[in-house]
mmCIF file of C-alpha atoms in Angstrom:
data_model
loop_
_atom_site.group_PDB
_atom_site.id
_atom_site.type_symbol
_atom_site.label_atom_id
_atom_site.label_comp_id
_atom_site.label_asym_id
_atom_site.label_seq_id
_atom_site.Cartn_x
_atom_site.Cartn_y
_atom_site.Cartn_z
ATOM 1 C CA GLU A 1 0.000 0.000 0.000
ATOM 2 C CA THR A 2 1.249 3.489 -0.780
ATOM 3 C CA GLY A 3 0.826 6.961 0.678
ATOM 4 C CA VAL A 4 -0.770 7.664 4.038
ATOM 5 C CA THR A 5 -3.409 5.289 5.366
ATOM 6 C CA GLN A 6 -5.731 5.717 8.315
ATOM 7 C CA THR A 7 -7.868 3.212 10.192
ATOM 8 C CA PRO A 8 -10.654 3.010 10.965
ATOM 9 C CA ARG A 9 -12.307 5.252 8.386
ATOM 10 C CA HIS A 10 -15.382 5.662 10.561
ATOM 11 C CA LEU A 11 -15.747 5.381 14.331
ATOM 12 C CA VAL A 12 -18.713 5.846 16.629
ATOM 13 C CA MET A 13 -18.031 5.858 20.338
ATOM 14 C CA GLY A 14 -19.673 6.729 23.589
ATOM 15 C CA MET A 15 -18.261 9.282 25.974
ATOM 16 C CA THR A 16 -16.958 6.612 28.327
ATOM 17 C CA ASN A 17 -15.236 4.501 25.667
ATOM 18 C CA LYS A 18 -11.548 4.244 24.922
ATOM 19 C CA LYS A 19 -10.513 3.902 21.305
ATOM 20 C CA SER A 20 -7.477 4.533 19.138
ATOM 21 C CA LEU A 21 -6.953 5.947 15.676
ATOM 22 C CA LYS A 22 -4.092 4.624 13.583
ATOM 23 C CA CYS A 23 -2.071 6.281 10.863
ATOM 24 C CA GLU A 24 0.630 4.667 8.741
ATOM 25 C CA GLN A 25 2.775 6.277 6.079
ATOM 26 C CA HIS A 26 4.685 4.442 3.359
ATOM 27 C CA LEU A 27 6.563 7.473 2.041
ATOM 28 C CA GLY A 28 9.760 7.293 4.060
ATOM 29 C CA HIS A 29 8.911 10.498 5.900
ATOM 30 C CA ASN A 30 10.071 11.379 9.385
ATOM 31 C CA ALA A 31 7.490 13.952 10.423
ATOM 32 C CA MET A 32 3.870 13.096 11.192
ATOM 33 C CA TYR A 33 0.893 15.248 12.146
ATOM 34 C CA TRP A 34 -2.606 14.987 13.562
ATOM 35 C CA TYR A 35 -5.233 17.501 12.457
ATOM 36 C CA LYS A 36 -8.851 17.990 13.462
ATOM 37 C CA GLN A 37 -11.346 19.095 10.821
ATOM 38 C CA SER A 38 -14.696 20.258 12.168
ATOM 39 C CA ALA A 39 -17.588 21.604 10.181
ATOM 40 C CA LYS A 40 -17.332 25.327 9.475
ATOM 41 C CA LYS A 41 -13.898 25.607 11.137
ATOM 42 C CA PRO A 42 -10.407 25.751 9.682
ATOM 43 C CA LEU A 43 -8.246 22.688 9.843
ATOM 44 C CA GLU A 44 -6.647 22.629 13.310
ATOM 45 C CA LEU A 45 -3.185 21.260 13.908
ATOM 46 C CA MET A 46 -3.160 19.059 17.025
ATOM 47 C CA PHE A 47 0.229 17.343 17.271
ATOM 48 C CA VAL A 48 3.525 17.183 15.399
ATOM 49 C CA TYR A 49 6.149 14.457 15.652
ATOM 50 C CA ASN A 50 9.635 14.687 14.171
ATOM 51 C CA PHE A 51 11.741 11.531 14.258
ATOM 52 C CA LYS A 52 9.310 10.065 16.832
ATOM 53 C CA GLU A 53 9.658 13.052 19.172
ATOM 54 C CA GLN A 54 6.679 15.275 19.851
ATOM 55 C CA THR A 55 7.552 18.803 18.793
ATOM 56 C CA GLU A 56 4.135 20.411 18.934
ATOM 57 C CA ASN A 57 1.084 20.098 21.133
ATOM 58 C CA ASN A 58 -1.342 22.766 20.107
ATOM 59 C CA SER A 59 -3.131 23.072 23.470
ATOM 60 C CA VAL A 60 -4.993 19.840 22.885
ATOM 61 C CA PRO A 61 -7.057 18.471 25.816
ATOM 62 C CA SER A 62 -5.520 15.515 27.613
ATOM 63 C CA ARG A 63 -8.389 13.244 26.549
ATOM 64 C CA PHE A 64 -6.442 13.046 23.277
ATOM 65 C CA SER A 65 -3.154 11.194 23.697
ATOM 66 C CA PRO A 66 -0.789 10.717 20.736
ATOM 67 C CA GLU A 67 1.774 7.990 20.362
ATOM 68 C CA CYS A 68 4.498 7.645 17.734
ATOM 69 C CA PRO A 69 6.351 4.336 18.156
ATOM 70 C CA ASN A 70 8.347 4.786 14.937
ATOM 71 C CA SER A 71 8.555 7.155 11.996
ATOM 72 C CA SER A 72 5.970 5.203 10.012
ATOM 73 C CA HIS A 73 3.198 4.906 12.586
ATOM 74 C CA LEU A 74 1.172 7.414 14.548
ATOM 75 C CA PHE A 75 -1.675 6.751 16.935
ATOM 76 C CA LEU A 76 -4.246 8.950 18.594
ATOM 77 C CA HIS A 77 -5.663 7.414 21.769
ATOM 78 C CA LEU A 78 -9.073 8.685 22.746
ATOM 79 C CA HIS A 79 -10.792 8.490 26.138
ATOM 80 C CA THR A 80 -13.766 10.202 27.770
ATOM 81 C CA LEU A 81 -14.440 12.303 24.709
ATOM 82 C CA GLN A 82 -17.184 14.888 24.394
ATOM 83 C CA PRO A 83 -19.769 15.228 21.614
ATOM 84 C CA GLU A 84 -17.979 18.383 20.400
ATOM 85 C CA ASP A 85 -14.962 16.187 19.626
ATOM 86 C CA SER A 86 -16.906 14.688 16.738
ATOM 87 C CA ALA A 87 -14.944 15.597 13.610
ATOM 88 C CA LEU A 88 -12.769 14.278 10.815
ATOM 89 C CA TYR A 89 -9.301 13.484 12.132
ATOM 90 C CA LEU A 90 -6.612 13.716 9.502
ATOM 91 C CA CYS A 91 -3.099 12.382 9.637
ATOM 92 C CA ALA A 92 -0.316 13.798 7.489
ATOM 93 C CA SER A 93 3.373 13.192 6.964
ATOM 94 C CA SER A 94 6.321 15.013 5.464
ATOM 95 C CA THR A 95 10.062 15.140 5.496
ATOM 96 C CA PRO A 96 11.040 17.417 8.373
ATOM 97 C CA GLN A 97 11.407 21.121 7.614
ATOM 98 C CA THR A 98 15.059 22.098 7.520
ATOM 99 C CA GLY A 99 14.742 25.860 7.867
ATOM 100 C CA VAL A 100 16.143 26.099 4.358
ATOM 101 C CA SER A 101 13.509 24.288 2.386
ATOM 102 C CA TYR A 102 9.899 23.475 3.048
ATOM 103 C CA ASN A 103 8.349 20.144 2.260
ATOM 104 C CA GLU A 104 4.654 19.716 1.690
ATOM 105 C CA GLN A 105 2.525 17.463 3.817
ATOM 106 C CA PHE A 106 0.774 14.401 2.449
ATOM 107 C CA PHE A 107 -2.584 13.606 3.989
ATOM 108 C CA GLY A 108 -4.427 10.415 4.718
ATOM 109 C CA PRO A 109 -8.175 10.026 4.015
ATOM 110 C CA GLY A 110 -9.123 10.697 7.634
ATOM 111 C CA THR A 111 -11.185 9.006 10.326
ATOM 112 C CA ARG A 112 -14.728 10.287 10.720
ATOM 113 C CA LEU A 113 -15.341 10.235 14.479
ATOM 114 C CA THR A 114 -18.764 10.535 16.056
ATOM 115 C CA VAL A 115 -19.050 10.829 19.837
ATOM 116 C CA LEU A 116 -22.471 10.041 21.241
ATOM 117 C CA ALA B 1 0.593 35.972 13.489
ATOM 118 C CA GLN B 2 -0.052 34.035 10.339
ATOM 119 C CA SER B 3 -3.553 33.880 8.958
ATOM 120 C CA VAL B 4 -5.298 32.872 5.769
ATOM 121 C CA THR B 5 -8.584 34.254 4.479
ATOM 122 C CA GLN B 6 -10.703 32.634 1.837
ATOM 123 C CA PRO B 7 -13.540 35.121 1.426
ATOM 124 C CA ASP B 8 -15.841 32.834 -0.556
ATOM 125 C CA ILE B 9 -17.423 29.937 1.320
ATOM 126 C CA HIS B 10 -19.203 28.632 -1.773
ATOM 127 C CA ILE B 11 -18.571 29.231 -5.473
ATOM 128 C CA THR B 12 -20.755 27.905 -8.294
ATOM 129 C CA VAL B 13 -19.581 27.842 -11.896
ATOM 130 C CA SER B 14 -20.792 26.144 -15.039
ATOM 131 C CA GLU B 15 -18.813 23.292 -16.516
ATOM 132 C CA GLY B 16 -16.366 24.685 -19.055
ATOM 133 C CA ALA B 17 -16.291 28.132 -17.463
ATOM 134 C CA SER B 18 -13.191 29.684 -15.955
ATOM 135 C CA LEU B 19 -12.568 29.655 -12.229
ATOM 136 C CA GLU B 20 -10.788 31.877 -9.745
ATOM 137 C CA LEU B 21 -10.709 31.133 -6.025
ATOM 138 C CA ARG B 22 -9.445 33.895 -3.803
ATOM 139 C CA CYS B 23 -6.927 33.639 -1.010
ATOM 140 C CA ASN B 24 -5.346 36.366 1.101
ATOM 141 C CA TYR B 25 -2.713 35.743 3.712
ATOM 142 C CA SER B 26 -1.042 37.551 6.537
ATOM 143 C CA TYR B 27 2.575 36.728 7.240
ATOM 144 C CA GLY B 28 5.560 38.803 8.208
ATOM 145 C CA ALA B 29 8.166 37.234 5.948
ATOM 146 C CA THR B 30 8.089 35.554 2.563
ATOM 147 C CA PRO B 31 5.462 32.883 2.945
ATOM 148 C CA TYR B 32 5.280 29.351 1.740
ATOM 149 C CA LEU B 33 1.883 29.059 0.076
ATOM 150 C CA PHE B 34 -0.200 26.060 -0.856
ATOM 151 C CA TRP B 35 -3.479 25.082 -2.389
ATOM 152 C CA TYR B 36 -5.010 21.766 -1.391
ATOM 153 C CA VAL B 37 -8.180 20.082 -2.652
ATOM 154 C CA GLN B 38 -10.422 17.769 -0.660
ATOM 155 C CA SER B 39 -13.008 15.561 -2.343
ATOM 156 C CA PRO B 40 -15.872 14.216 -0.208
ATOM 157 C CA GLY B 41 -14.711 11.545 2.203
ATOM 158 C CA GLN B 42 -11.084 12.056 1.293
ATOM 159 C CA GLY B 43 -8.001 13.660 2.741
ATOM 160 C CA LEU B 44 -6.325 16.729 1.309
ATOM 161 C CA GLN B 45 -4.353 16.553 -1.918
ATOM 162 C CA LEU B 46 -1.744 19.142 -2.808
ATOM 163 C CA LEU B 47 -2.576 21.031 -6.013
ATOM 164 C CA LEU B 48 0.398 23.378 -6.064
ATOM 165 C CA LYS B 49 2.833 25.274 -3.906
ATOM 166 C CA TYR B 50 4.863 28.464 -3.960
ATOM 167 C CA PHE B 51 8.164 28.823 -2.171
ATOM 168 C CA SER B 52 10.107 31.334 -4.246
ATOM 169 C CA GLY B 53 10.933 32.263 -7.827
ATOM 170 C CA ASP B 54 8.340 32.588 -10.562
ATOM 171 C CA THR B 55 5.169 34.038 -9.073
ATOM 172 C CA LEU B 56 2.944 32.064 -11.443
ATOM 173 C CA VAL B 57 2.856 28.478 -10.275
ATOM 174 C CA GLN B 58 1.528 25.538 -12.261
ATOM 175 C CA GLY B 59 -0.081 22.633 -10.478
ATOM 176 C CA ILE B 60 -1.825 19.386 -11.153
ATOM 177 C CA LYS B 61 -5.193 18.966 -12.877
ATOM 178 C CA GLY B 62 -4.704 22.140 -14.941
ATOM 179 C CA PHE B 63 -4.692 24.533 -11.971
ATOM 180 C CA GLU B 64 -2.400 27.508 -11.547
ATOM 181 C CA ALA B 65 -1.955 30.187 -8.909
ATOM 182 C CA GLU B 66 -0.319 33.583 -8.871
ATOM 183 C CA PHE B 67 1.526 35.018 -5.889
ATOM 184 C CA LYS B 68 1.056 38.779 -5.597
ATOM 185 C CA ARG B 69 3.093 40.146 -2.744
ATOM 186 C CA SER B 70 1.653 43.664 -3.033
ATOM 187 C CA GLN B 71 -1.855 42.300 -2.532
ATOM 188 C CA SER B 72 -0.915 39.496 -0.124
ATOM 189 C CA SER B 73 -2.837 37.170 -2.383
ATOM 190 C CA PHE B 74 -2.419 33.718 -3.870
ATOM 191 C CA ASN B 75 -5.480 33.142 -6.036
ATOM 192 C CA LEU B 76 -6.144 29.803 -7.687
ATOM 193 C CA ARG B 77 -7.272 29.683 -11.316
ATOM 194 C CA LYS B 78 -8.373 27.203 -13.925
ATOM 195 C CA PRO B 79 -9.352 28.196 -17.465
ATOM 196 C CA SER B 80 -12.066 25.566 -17.899
ATOM 197 C CA VAL B 81 -13.549 23.546 -15.054
ATOM 198 C CA HIS B 82 -14.746 19.962 -15.267
ATOM 199 C CA TRP B 83 -17.513 18.340 -13.210
ATOM 200 C CA SER B 84 -14.824 16.356 -11.388
ATOM 201 C CA ASP B 85 -13.388 19.596 -9.987
ATOM 202 C CA ALA B 86 -16.315 19.873 -7.581
ATOM 203 C CA ALA B 87 -14.660 19.701 -4.164
ATOM 204 C CA GLU B 88 -13.482 21.871 -1.316
ATOM 205 C CA TYR B 89 -10.353 23.933 -1.838
ATOM 206 C CA PHE B 90 -8.038 25.076 0.914
ATOM 207 C CA CYS B 91 -5.418 27.759 0.771
ATOM 208 C CA ALA B 92 -2.619 27.471 3.328
ATOM 209 C CA VAL B 93 0.465 29.339 4.471
ATOM 210 C CA GLY B 94 3.473 27.686 6.064
ATOM 211 C CA ASN B 95 6.513 28.794 7.951
ATOM 212 C CA ARG B 96 9.786 27.101 8.670
ATOM 213 C CA ASP B 97 8.825 25.142 11.753
ATOM 214 C CA ASP B 98 6.481 22.489 10.389
ATOM 215 C CA LYS B 99 3.263 24.441 10.839
ATOM 216 C CA ILE B 100 0.741 25.086 8.124
ATOM 217 C CA ILE B 101 -2.169 27.441 8.716
ATOM 218 C CA PHE B 102 -5.213 26.618 6.616
ATOM 219 C CA GLY B 103 -8.027 28.832 5.447
ATOM 220 C CA LYS B 104 -11.619 27.819 6.084
ATOM 221 C CA GLY B 105 -12.007 26.504 2.576
ATOM 222 C CA THR B 106 -14.108 27.276 -0.483
ATOM 223 C CA ARG B 107 -16.588 24.700 -1.678
ATOM 224 C CA LEU B 108 -16.805 24.596 -5.465
ATOM 225 C CA HIS B 109 -20.040 23.526 -7.136
ATOM 226 C CA ILE B 110 -20.195 22.770 -10.861
ATOM 227 C CA LEU B 111 -23.354 23.261 -12.913
ATOM 228 C CA PRO B 112 -23.786 20.885 -15.872
#
């Protein structure tokens, strides 16, 4: 499989559940990102990992917990979510920015999350 | 602070007509600029990007964009749209520390 894949594509969960979203990239990149896309809002950056180290946490509530075991895999662990957390969660990857050149991000298809 | 404004939430054009989607940005230095497209149920796909050099940038699917520093704009154009171009289009500005700021998007509708 090529590109950036995300599983599951759809997820419905209750507020007391614990679930995880998975992202895998087959592009040889070393930077990975989680974004949240809500209706009528701009795409919001949540987390950034470079070479498995978290370099950005954009004031995300602790009920979202990222994990990056290696440069190809990224997880988002979810627990005690709220209905307003319902959104499309997008994963992206890139080669890390060097300060000299900028490399575009490649996105996965997203996981549509519904919190009941 | 960086910001991106896409003033049109929805745009409707007839198939075969020309298209221009507007994007204005706010950024203190020379920006890195992008246009992405998102089809229903899909992630974002890069159409084109501007880092430096020629201010008219060619992208995939027959799209182009022009960087105008004096107007802080990076408008997306296509001379003749196809029904398959119906999607949501996002303008974005990046800096040198891995962050991209996205606009709210413009949804393009195509009339047969």
